[in-house]
mmCIF file of C-alpha atoms in Angstrom:
data_model
loop_
_atom_site.group_PDB
_atom_site.id
_atom_site.type_symbol
_atom_site.label_atom_id
_atom_site.label_comp_id
_atom_site.label_asym_id
_atom_site.label_seq_id
_atom_site.Cartn_x
_atom_site.Cartn_y
_atom_site.Cartn_z
ATOM 1 C CA MET A 1 -33.041 -38.793 -143.997
ATOM 2 C CA THR A 2 -33.755 -37.593 -147.266
ATOM 3 C CA THR A 3 -33.249 -34.314 -148.989
ATOM 4 C CA THR A 4 -36.885 -33.559 -148.906
ATOM 5 C CA SER A 5 -37.300 -34.618 -145.173
ATOM 6 C CA VAL A 6 -34.013 -31.930 -144.574
ATOM 7 C CA ASP A 7 -35.591 -29.345 -146.656
ATOM 8 C CA SER A 8 -38.995 -29.631 -145.090
ATOM 9 C CA VAL A 9 -37.850 -28.718 -141.638
ATOM 10 C CA GLY A 10 -37.861 -24.816 -142.492
ATOM 11 C CA ALA A 11 -41.124 -25.436 -144.448
ATOM 12 C CA SER A 12 -42.921 -27.189 -141.898
ATOM 13 C CA VAL A 13 -42.402 -23.722 -139.589
ATOM 14 C CA ASP A 14 -43.924 -21.597 -142.436
ATOM 15 C CA SER A 15 -47.096 -23.919 -142.911
ATOM 16 C CA GLY A 16 -50.012 -24.279 -140.405
ATOM 17 C CA PRO A 17 -53.374 -22.519 -139.757
ATOM 18 C CA GLY A 18 -51.616 -19.705 -137.539
ATOM 19 C CA ALA A 19 -48.403 -19.102 -139.832
ATOM 20 C CA ALA A 20 -50.180 -16.023 -141.397
ATOM 21 C CA ASN A 21 -51.377 -14.545 -138.181
ATOM 22 C CA GLY A 22 -48.064 -15.131 -136.728
ATOM 23 C CA PHE A 23 -46.402 -13.137 -139.245
ATOM 24 C CA THR A 24 -48.790 -10.203 -138.706
ATOM 25 C CA ARG A 25 -48.268 -10.240 -134.926
ATOM 26 C CA PHE A 26 -44.649 -10.322 -135.526
ATOM 27 C CA VAL A 27 -44.979 -7.035 -138.043
ATOM 28 C CA VAL A 28 -46.832 -5.077 -135.463
ATOM 29 C CA ARG A 29 -44.556 -5.866 -132.465
ATOM 30 C CA ARG A 30 -42.060 -4.637 -134.763
ATOM 31 C CA VAL A 31 -43.924 -1.450 -135.933
ATOM 32 C CA ALA A 32 -44.748 -0.735 -132.256
ATOM 33 C CA THR A 33 -41.589 -1.130 -130.712
ATOM 34 C CA SER A 34 -40.161 1.212 -133.632
ATOM 35 C CA LEU A 35 -42.529 3.769 -132.987
ATOM 36 C CA VAL A 36 -41.421 3.734 -129.168
ATOM 37 C CA THR A 37 -38.073 4.096 -130.240
ATOM 38 C CA LEU A 38 -38.782 7.036 -132.043
ATOM 39 C CA VAL A 39 -40.438 8.965 -129.476
ATOM 40 C CA GLY A 40 -37.449 7.619 -126.977
ATOM 41 C CA ILE A 41 -35.129 9.461 -129.376
ATOM 42 C CA THR A 42 -36.921 12.480 -130.085
ATOM 43 C CA LEU A 43 -36.976 12.823 -126.163
ATOM 44 C CA VAL A 44 -33.427 12.013 -125.436
ATOM 45 C CA SER A 45 -32.046 14.354 -128.166
ATOM 46 C CA PHE A 46 -34.077 17.183 -127.408
ATOM 47 C CA GLY A 47 -33.466 17.111 -123.661
ATOM 48 C CA ILE A 48 -30.013 17.116 -124.986
ATOM 49 C CA SER A 49 -30.089 20.015 -126.858
ATOM 50 C CA VAL A 50 -31.961 21.739 -123.907
ATOM 51 C CA LEU A 51 -29.430 20.829 -121.316
ATOM 52 C CA VAL A 52 -26.522 22.233 -123.532
ATOM 53 C CA PRO A 53 -25.258 25.310 -121.003
ATOM 54 C CA VAL A 54 -25.050 27.553 -123.704
ATOM 55 C CA ARG A 55 -27.684 30.210 -124.749
ATOM 56 C CA ALA A 56 -28.460 30.088 -128.324
ATOM 57 C CA GLU A 57 -28.779 33.861 -128.684
ATOM 58 C CA THR A 58 -25.254 34.211 -127.331
ATOM 59 C CA VAL A 59 -23.956 31.639 -130.087
ATOM 60 C CA ASN A 60 -26.101 32.989 -132.976
ATOM 61 C CA LEU A 61 -26.249 36.733 -132.705
ATOM 62 C CA SER A 62 -23.824 39.660 -133.060
ATOM 63 C CA GLN A 63 -22.805 41.238 -130.071
ATOM 64 C CA GLN A 64 -24.387 44.380 -131.091
ATOM 65 C CA ALA A 65 -27.636 42.449 -131.521
ATOM 66 C CA GLN A 66 -27.212 40.829 -128.311
ATOM 67 C CA ALA A 67 -26.928 44.213 -126.528
ATOM 68 C CA ASN A 68 -30.682 45.086 -128.381
ATOM 69 C CA PRO A 69 -33.290 43.549 -125.746
ATOM 70 C CA GLU A 70 -35.935 43.838 -128.649
ATOM 71 C CA VAL A 71 -33.661 41.812 -130.933
ATOM 72 C CA VAL A 72 -33.114 39.208 -128.343
ATOM 73 C CA GLU A 73 -36.557 38.969 -127.716
ATOM 74 C CA ALA A 74 -37.389 38.811 -131.214
ATOM 75 C CA PHE A 75 -35.051 35.739 -131.292
ATOM 76 C CA ARG A 76 -35.983 33.912 -128.686
ATOM 77 C CA GLU A 77 -39.939 34.432 -129.543
ATOM 78 C CA LYS A 78 -39.002 33.051 -133.367
ATOM 79 C CA PHE A 79 -37.621 29.815 -131.915
ATOM 80 C CA GLY A 80 -39.980 29.601 -129.038
ATOM 81 C CA LEU A 81 -37.311 29.496 -126.404
ATOM 82 C CA GLN A 82 -39.294 31.893 -124.070
ATOM 83 C CA LEU A 83 -41.636 28.618 -123.719
ATOM 84 C CA PRO A 84 -41.348 26.146 -120.880
ATOM 85 C CA ILE A 85 -39.237 23.377 -121.664
ATOM 86 C CA TRP A 86 -42.158 20.585 -122.006
ATOM 87 C CA GLU A 87 -43.952 22.895 -124.040
ATOM 88 C CA GLN A 88 -40.920 23.694 -126.337
ATOM 89 C CA TYR A 89 -41.186 19.672 -126.764
ATOM 90 C CA LEU A 90 -44.676 19.314 -127.798
ATOM 91 C CA ARG A 91 -44.332 22.032 -130.181
ATOM 92 C CA TYR A 92 -41.452 20.446 -131.575
ATOM 93 C CA LEU A 93 -43.359 16.804 -131.454
ATOM 94 C CA GLY A 94 -46.160 18.663 -133.333
ATOM 95 C CA GLY A 95 -44.044 19.934 -135.715
ATOM 96 C CA LEU A 96 -42.247 16.611 -136.392
ATOM 97 C CA LEU A 97 -45.739 15.297 -137.397
ATOM 98 C CA ARG A 98 -46.206 18.343 -139.851
ATOM 99 C CA GLY A 99 -42.738 17.021 -141.421
ATOM 100 C CA ASP A 100 -41.358 20.160 -139.602
ATOM 101 C CA LEU A 101 -37.824 19.748 -138.256
ATOM 102 C CA GLY A 102 -37.506 23.459 -137.172
ATOM 103 C CA ILE A 103 -35.464 26.531 -138.646
ATOM 104 C CA SER A 104 -31.594 26.076 -138.702
ATOM 105 C CA GLN A 105 -30.225 29.170 -136.767
ATOM 106 C CA GLN A 106 -27.131 28.913 -138.737
ATOM 107 C CA THR A 107 -28.401 29.006 -142.479
ATOM 108 C CA GLY A 108 -31.853 30.303 -141.858
ATOM 109 C CA ASN A 109 -33.491 27.564 -143.713
ATOM 110 C CA PRO A 110 -35.820 24.805 -142.976
ATOM 111 C CA VAL A 111 -33.840 21.704 -141.370
ATOM 112 C CA GLY A 112 -35.490 19.401 -143.274
ATOM 113 C CA GLN A 113 -34.859 21.610 -146.575
ATOM 114 C CA ASP A 114 -30.957 21.243 -145.489
ATOM 115 C CA LEU A 115 -31.152 17.600 -145.103
ATOM 116 C CA ALA A 116 -33.068 17.078 -148.395
ATOM 117 C CA ASN A 117 -30.067 18.577 -150.195
ATOM 118 C CA TYR A 118 -27.502 16.926 -147.929
ATOM 119 C CA ALA A 119 -28.850 13.483 -147.443
ATOM 120 C CA PRO A 120 -28.619 12.043 -150.767
ATOM 121 C CA ALA A 121 -24.666 12.218 -150.612
ATOM 122 C CA THR A 122 -24.647 10.577 -147.408
ATOM 123 C CA LEU A 123 -26.625 7.525 -148.286
ATOM 124 C CA GLU A 124 -24.881 7.287 -151.492
ATOM 125 C CA LEU A 125 -21.322 7.034 -150.037
ATOM 126 C CA VAL A 126 -23.109 4.756 -146.623
ATOM 127 C CA ILE A 127 -24.709 2.279 -149.399
ATOM 128 C CA PHE A 128 -21.885 1.730 -151.700
ATOM 129 C CA ALA A 129 -19.531 1.167 -148.177
ATOM 130 C CA THR A 130 -22.292 -1.046 -146.688
ATOM 131 C CA VAL A 131 -22.516 -3.296 -150.316
ATOM 132 C CA MET A 132 -18.519 -3.415 -150.198
ATOM 133 C CA SER A 133 -18.308 -4.489 -146.890
ATOM 134 C CA LEU A 134 -21.173 -6.951 -147.231
ATOM 135 C CA ILE A 135 -19.493 -8.539 -150.408
ATOM 136 C CA ALA A 136 -16.036 -8.660 -148.875
ATOM 137 C CA GLY A 137 -17.186 -9.739 -145.195
ATOM 138 C CA VAL A 138 -19.524 -12.553 -146.159
ATOM 139 C CA GLY A 139 -17.536 -13.811 -148.908
ATOM 140 C CA PHE A 140 -14.134 -14.099 -146.516
ATOM 141 C CA GLY A 141 -16.619 -15.417 -143.766
ATOM 142 C CA ILE A 142 -18.045 -17.992 -145.537
ATOM 143 C CA ILE A 143 -14.386 -18.983 -146.833
ATOM 144 C CA ALA A 144 -12.993 -19.122 -143.102
ATOM 145 C CA SER A 145 -15.725 -21.158 -142.028
ATOM 146 C CA ALA A 146 -15.294 -23.517 -144.902
ATOM 147 C CA CYS A 147 -11.398 -23.815 -144.013
ATOM 148 C CA ARG A 148 -11.482 -23.583 -140.377
ATOM 149 C CA ASN A 149 -8.298 -23.383 -138.830
ATOM 150 C CA ARG A 150 -6.350 -23.554 -141.903
ATOM 151 C CA TRP A 151 -4.365 -20.654 -143.472
ATOM 152 C CA PRO A 152 -7.243 -18.900 -144.939
ATOM 153 C CA ASP A 153 -8.969 -18.674 -141.396
ATOM 154 C CA HIS A 154 -5.654 -17.428 -140.453
ATOM 155 C CA VAL A 155 -5.788 -14.688 -142.816
ATOM 156 C CA ALA A 156 -9.594 -13.851 -142.312
ATOM 157 C CA ARG A 157 -8.711 -13.542 -138.502
ATOM 158 C CA VAL A 158 -6.017 -10.770 -139.204
ATOM 159 C CA VAL A 159 -8.359 -8.900 -141.705
ATOM 160 C CA SER A 160 -11.169 -8.927 -139.061
ATOM 161 C CA LEU A 161 -8.560 -7.913 -136.523
ATOM 162 C CA ILE A 162 -7.267 -5.206 -138.579
ATOM 163 C CA GLY A 163 -10.770 -4.011 -139.503
ATOM 164 C CA VAL A 164 -12.203 -3.829 -135.668
ATOM 165 C CA SER A 165 -8.922 -1.999 -134.519
ATOM 166 C CA LEU A 166 -8.076 0.637 -136.947
ATOM 167 C CA PRO A 167 -10.296 3.573 -136.125
ATOM 168 C CA THR A 168 -12.102 5.333 -139.026
ATOM 169 C CA TYR A 169 -10.535 8.909 -138.701
ATOM 170 C CA TRP A 170 -6.949 7.200 -138.878
ATOM 171 C CA LEU A 171 -8.081 5.192 -141.900
ATOM 172 C CA ALA A 172 -9.280 8.018 -143.558
ATOM 173 C CA LEU A 173 -6.253 10.118 -143.205
ATOM 174 C CA VAL A 174 -3.767 7.603 -143.926
ATOM 175 C CA GLY A 175 -6.097 6.788 -147.290
ATOM 176 C CA SER A 176 -6.142 10.348 -148.180
ATOM 177 C CA THR A 177 -2.435 10.911 -147.687
ATOM 178 C CA VAL A 178 -0.781 7.939 -149.521
ATOM 179 C CA LEU A 179 -3.584 6.926 -152.318
ATOM 180 C CA PHE A 180 -4.429 10.462 -153.011
ATOM 181 C CA ARG A 181 -1.310 13.059 -151.956
ATOM 182 C CA GLN A 182 1.421 10.815 -152.710
ATOM 183 C CA LEU A 183 0.498 8.132 -155.103
ATOM 184 C CA GLY A 184 -2.203 9.952 -157.131
ATOM 185 C CA TRP A 185 -4.244 7.042 -157.525
ATOM 186 C CA LEU A 186 -7.556 7.967 -156.390
ATOM 187 C CA PRO A 187 -9.567 11.418 -156.249
ATOM 188 C CA GLY A 188 -9.301 12.759 -152.546
ATOM 189 C CA SER A 189 -11.998 15.446 -152.073
ATOM 190 C CA GLY A 190 -15.652 16.022 -153.416
ATOM 191 C CA ARG A 191 -17.933 13.863 -155.458
ATOM 192 C CA LEU A 192 -16.942 14.860 -158.811
ATOM 193 C CA ASP A 193 -14.100 16.261 -160.471
ATOM 194 C CA ALA A 194 -13.841 20.221 -160.264
ATOM 195 C CA VAL A 195 -14.226 20.687 -164.003
ATOM 196 C CA MET A 196 -17.332 18.537 -163.942
ATOM 197 C CA ILE A 197 -21.349 19.922 -164.048
ATOM 198 C CA PRO A 198 -23.054 17.799 -161.757
ATOM 199 C CA PRO A 199 -26.062 15.888 -163.504
ATOM 200 C CA PRO A 200 -29.572 16.911 -163.160
ATOM 201 C CA ARG A 201 -30.953 16.477 -159.844
ATOM 202 C CA ILE A 202 -33.228 13.592 -159.972
ATOM 203 C CA THR A 203 -32.416 11.102 -156.843
ATOM 204 C CA GLY A 204 -29.615 13.160 -155.511
ATOM 205 C CA PHE A 205 -27.247 10.038 -156.413
ATOM 206 C CA TYR A 206 -24.684 11.339 -158.816
ATOM 207 C CA THR A 207 -23.980 8.203 -159.792
ATOM 208 C CA VAL A 208 -27.484 7.219 -160.484
ATOM 209 C CA ASP A 209 -28.496 10.657 -161.959
ATOM 210 C CA SER A 210 -25.403 10.619 -164.148
ATOM 211 C CA LEU A 211 -26.583 7.403 -165.672
ATOM 212 C CA LEU A 212 -30.185 8.779 -166.072
ATOM 213 C CA ALA A 213 -28.709 11.629 -168.153
ATOM 214 C CA GLY A 214 -26.695 9.132 -170.235
ATOM 215 C CA ASP A 215 -23.453 11.288 -168.804
ATOM 216 C CA LEU A 216 -21.102 8.569 -168.856
ATOM 217 C CA PRO A 217 -17.595 10.850 -167.948
ATOM 218 C CA ALA A 218 -19.712 12.301 -165.025
ATOM 219 C CA PHE A 219 -20.660 8.743 -163.924
ATOM 220 C CA ALA A 220 -17.054 7.562 -163.959
ATOM 221 C CA SER A 221 -15.672 10.315 -162.011
ATOM 222 C CA ALA A 222 -18.693 9.923 -159.398
ATOM 223 C CA VAL A 223 -17.502 6.332 -158.862
ATOM 224 C CA SER A 224 -14.024 6.892 -158.642
ATOM 225 C CA HIS A 225 -14.677 9.629 -155.816
ATOM 226 C CA LEU A 226 -16.795 7.128 -154.358
ATOM 227 C CA ILE A 227 -13.739 4.362 -154.097
ATOM 228 C CA LEU A 228 -11.747 5.967 -151.308
ATOM 229 C CA PRO A 229 -14.071 7.224 -148.645
ATOM 230 C CA ALA A 230 -16.211 4.004 -149.171
ATOM 231 C CA SER A 231 -13.391 1.727 -149.080
ATOM 232 C CA VAL A 232 -12.629 3.257 -145.751
ATOM 233 C CA LEU A 233 -16.111 3.045 -144.394
ATOM 234 C CA ALA A 234 -16.068 -0.455 -145.632
ATOM 235 C CA VAL A 235 -13.109 -1.486 -143.916
ATOM 236 C CA SER A 236 -14.379 -0.347 -140.364
ATOM 237 C CA THR A 237 -17.113 -2.679 -140.391
ATOM 238 C CA LEU A 238 -15.378 -5.595 -142.529
ATOM 239 C CA GLY A 239 -13.737 -7.190 -139.509
ATOM 240 C CA MET A 240 -17.322 -7.170 -137.564
ATOM 241 C CA ILE A 241 -19.298 -8.750 -140.758
ATOM 242 C CA LEU A 242 -16.555 -11.105 -141.248
ATOM 243 C CA ARG A 243 -16.393 -12.273 -137.618
ATOM 244 C CA PHE A 244 -20.366 -12.964 -137.578
ATOM 245 C CA THR A 245 -20.743 -14.817 -140.759
ATOM 246 C CA ARG A 246 -17.829 -17.223 -139.919
ATOM 247 C CA SER A 247 -19.489 -17.987 -136.491
ATOM 248 C CA SER A 248 -22.764 -18.316 -137.746
ATOM 249 C CA VAL A 249 -21.576 -20.277 -140.695
ATOM 250 C CA ILE A 250 -19.609 -22.589 -138.762
ATOM 251 C CA ASP A 251 -23.133 -23.180 -136.409
ATOM 252 C CA GLY A 252 -25.001 -24.023 -139.206
ATOM 253 C CA LEU A 253 -22.572 -26.233 -140.066
ATOM 254 C CA ASN A 254 -22.844 -28.249 -136.771
ATOM 255 C CA THR A 255 -26.355 -28.645 -137.296
ATOM 256 C CA ASP A 256 -28.319 -32.105 -137.300
ATOM 257 C CA ALA A 257 -29.593 -30.806 -141.022
ATOM 258 C CA VAL A 258 -26.074 -30.745 -142.308
ATOM 259 C CA LYS A 259 -24.856 -33.412 -140.660
ATOM 260 C CA ALA A 260 -27.602 -35.236 -142.557
ATOM 261 C CA ALA A 261 -27.162 -33.989 -145.638
ATOM 262 C CA ARG A 262 -23.468 -34.685 -145.354
ATOM 263 C CA ALA A 263 -24.316 -38.657 -144.440
ATOM 264 C CA LYS A 264 -26.485 -38.710 -147.654
ATOM 265 C CA GLY A 265 -23.327 -37.646 -149.587
ATOM 266 C CA LEU A 266 -24.159 -34.027 -150.983
ATOM 267 C CA PRO A 267 -21.643 -32.468 -152.614
ATOM 268 C CA ALA A 268 -19.786 -30.026 -149.846
ATOM 269 C CA HIS A 269 -20.087 -26.738 -151.604
ATOM 270 C CA ARG A 270 -24.044 -27.417 -151.833
ATOM 271 C CA VAL A 271 -24.140 -28.143 -147.895
ATOM 272 C CA LEU A 272 -22.380 -24.933 -146.955
ATOM 273 C CA ILE A 273 -24.458 -22.735 -149.575
ATOM 274 C CA ARG A 274 -27.783 -24.394 -149.385
ATOM 275 C CA TYR A 275 -27.742 -25.406 -145.889
ATOM 276 C CA ALA A 276 -25.215 -23.563 -143.529
ATOM 277 C CA VAL A 277 -25.036 -20.116 -145.292
ATOM 278 C CA ARG A 278 -29.108 -20.160 -145.234
ATOM 279 C CA MET A 279 -29.224 -21.003 -141.661
ATOM 280 C CA ALA A 280 -26.750 -18.117 -141.053
ATOM 281 C CA SER A 281 -29.018 -15.636 -142.975
ATOM 282 C CA SER A 282 -30.695 -14.309 -140.031
ATOM 283 C CA PRO A 283 -27.737 -12.855 -137.939
ATOM 284 C CA ILE A 284 -25.793 -11.859 -141.081
ATOM 285 C CA ILE A 285 -28.751 -9.500 -142.100
ATOM 286 C CA THR A 286 -28.922 -8.321 -138.590
ATOM 287 C CA VAL A 287 -25.342 -7.627 -138.692
ATOM 288 C CA ALA A 288 -25.659 -5.762 -141.984
ATOM 289 C CA ALA A 289 -28.258 -3.318 -140.635
ATOM 290 C CA LEU A 290 -26.133 -2.828 -137.431
ATOM 291 C CA SER A 291 -23.258 -1.939 -139.680
ATOM 292 C CA PHE A 292 -25.400 0.569 -141.681
ATOM 293 C CA GLY A 293 -26.175 2.718 -138.613
ATOM 294 C CA PHE A 294 -22.661 2.381 -137.624
ATOM 295 C CA LEU A 295 -21.533 4.095 -141.408
ATOM 296 C CA LEU A 296 -24.065 6.589 -140.350
ATOM 297 C CA ALA A 297 -22.813 7.881 -137.402
ATOM 298 C CA ALA A 298 -18.653 7.417 -139.098
ATOM 299 C CA THR A 299 -19.469 9.669 -141.906
ATOM 300 C CA VAL A 300 -18.787 12.519 -139.754
ATOM 301 C CA TYR A 301 -14.939 11.899 -139.863
ATOM 302 C CA VAL A 302 -14.917 10.927 -143.367
ATOM 303 C CA GLU A 303 -17.033 13.368 -144.969
ATOM 304 C CA GLN A 304 -15.166 16.029 -143.207
ATOM 305 C CA ILE A 305 -11.551 14.571 -144.284
ATOM 306 C CA PHE A 306 -12.798 14.121 -147.949
ATOM 307 C CA SER A 307 -15.211 17.361 -148.100
ATOM 308 C CA TRP A 308 -17.900 14.993 -148.981
ATOM 309 C CA GLY A 309 -20.700 17.639 -148.573
ATOM 310 C CA GLY A 310 -23.218 15.094 -146.949
ATOM 311 C CA MET A 311 -24.947 15.338 -143.703
ATOM 312 C CA GLY A 312 -21.684 14.365 -141.998
ATOM 313 C CA GLN A 313 -20.357 17.668 -142.780
ATOM 314 C CA TYR A 314 -23.804 19.333 -141.943
ATOM 315 C CA ALA A 315 -23.593 17.589 -138.432
ATOM 316 C CA TYR A 316 -19.967 18.796 -137.741
ATOM 317 C CA ARG A 317 -21.049 22.245 -138.788
ATOM 318 C CA ALA A 318 -24.061 22.073 -136.536
ATOM 319 C CA SER A 319 -22.373 20.779 -133.544
ATOM 320 C CA THR A 320 -19.440 23.244 -133.706
ATOM 321 C CA ASN A 321 -21.840 26.097 -134.022
ATOM 322 C CA LEU A 322 -24.434 24.953 -131.585
ATOM 323 C CA ASP A 323 -27.294 24.770 -134.084
ATOM 324 C CA LEU A 324 -29.289 23.290 -131.885
ATOM 325 C CA SER A 325 -32.593 22.802 -134.273
ATOM 326 C CA ALA A 326 -30.352 21.401 -136.624
ATOM 327 C CA ILE A 327 -28.727 18.917 -133.955
ATOM 328 C CA THR A 328 -32.086 17.485 -132.976
ATOM 329 C CA GLY A 329 -33.660 17.400 -136.593
ATOM 330 C CA ILE A 330 -30.245 15.345 -137.938
ATOM 331 C CA ALA A 331 -30.660 13.025 -134.935
ATOM 332 C CA VAL A 332 -34.024 12.330 -135.748
ATOM 333 C CA VAL A 333 -33.205 11.804 -139.404
ATOM 334 C CA VAL A 334 -30.588 9.436 -138.817
ATOM 335 C CA ALA A 335 -32.818 7.863 -136.213
ATOM 336 C CA VAL A 336 -35.727 7.483 -138.711
ATOM 337 C CA ILE A 337 -32.975 5.878 -141.356
ATOM 338 C CA PHE A 338 -31.561 3.464 -138.892
ATOM 339 C CA LEU A 339 -35.125 2.423 -137.452
ATOM 340 C CA VAL A 340 -36.308 1.638 -141.557
ATOM 341 C CA VAL A 341 -33.301 -0.241 -142.132
ATOM 342 C CA ASN A 342 -33.798 -2.592 -138.743
ATOM 343 C CA PHE A 343 -37.369 -3.033 -139.493
ATOM 344 C CA THR A 344 -36.418 -4.006 -143.329
ATOM 345 C CA ALA A 345 -33.850 -6.578 -141.799
ATOM 346 C CA ASP A 346 -36.016 -7.913 -139.168
ATOM 347 C CA MET A 347 -38.462 -8.697 -142.007
ATOM 348 C CA LEU A 348 -35.530 -10.206 -144.335
ATOM 349 C CA ALA A 349 -34.510 -12.308 -141.452
ATOM 350 C CA ALA A 350 -38.004 -13.927 -140.739
ATOM 351 C CA VAL A 351 -38.288 -14.628 -144.424
ATOM 352 C CA PHE A 352 -35.420 -16.396 -144.416
ATOM 353 C CA ASP A 353 -35.796 -17.946 -140.999
ATOM 354 C CA PRO A 354 -39.543 -18.285 -140.163
ATOM 355 C CA ARG A 355 -38.604 -19.563 -136.528
ATOM 356 C CA ILE A 356 -37.938 -16.174 -136.077
ATOM 357 C CA ARG A 357 -41.531 -14.542 -136.333
ATOM 358 C CA LEU A 358 -42.671 -17.645 -134.139
ATOM 359 C CA GLN A 359 -40.704 -16.795 -131.401
#
């Protein structure tokens, strides 16, 4: 089999009169699935907030205010708590369609406004951690698959086991204690040094905004503050990405196309990267999207320990204070982010592996 015939396997799937229509149907199915999932998430999150056995006015009003029936009634009317549950849900859905996530019972601000202030910090941290985890996990996974059952593979297995086994909050506490308090190698809290003024807000990402403002000291400070919490998050997903990459590349190395390429005498590194890794790209993209969603949830612990000031800390305060509007808003926003990431991952996987969109 020639190189052209090996490479033409994927190309033949892409060609044909029904390829464009097949991709369109694939996109429509993914969009429809995402919308149904989003509606289900709003229903579940709203239902959980309603089932909490605590009256909102008891948590948010002082004892003197609770003793005044008029104040209690005004509070319940302001947040629509006197309406039937189904009507509260429909009212909430209507607000979502207008971009209204409700009013935070703690801050008194619109939840959307609060999240717009806190989300960039979390997204900067999660994106940085995801990139670190992907570079290390995919790199070690490829090396482990190429050196199967040799010492690099055994080292990769140990690293994977450590990453999967250690709890995120424990890693954060140990990292903060050792690298910040004892050794002083890295900053331990906040997004910038205390003496620095945040750069003008453009994206909300301190690293990006400081570069756009030409403030290199602020950029260096922002990166140094990112390293420790992002490394903690990256370790928590490194094992999963490494194991998926290793197993997927090994499966790719056992395919007929790779065997044919080897029989033709192609260099080992070319066979590994051009054929095996390319065939493994779809599961790698999928696990990268899953790890991104996991990191969004794990930031609650990390941000609290490192005083990061993102959605994780906001979610922690909302849950401890039973701020139901904020809790539901956070759930919906995180779900939307996760759905967008998964949709993007599906599109990328379909581009790298045309067989997916034709299934």
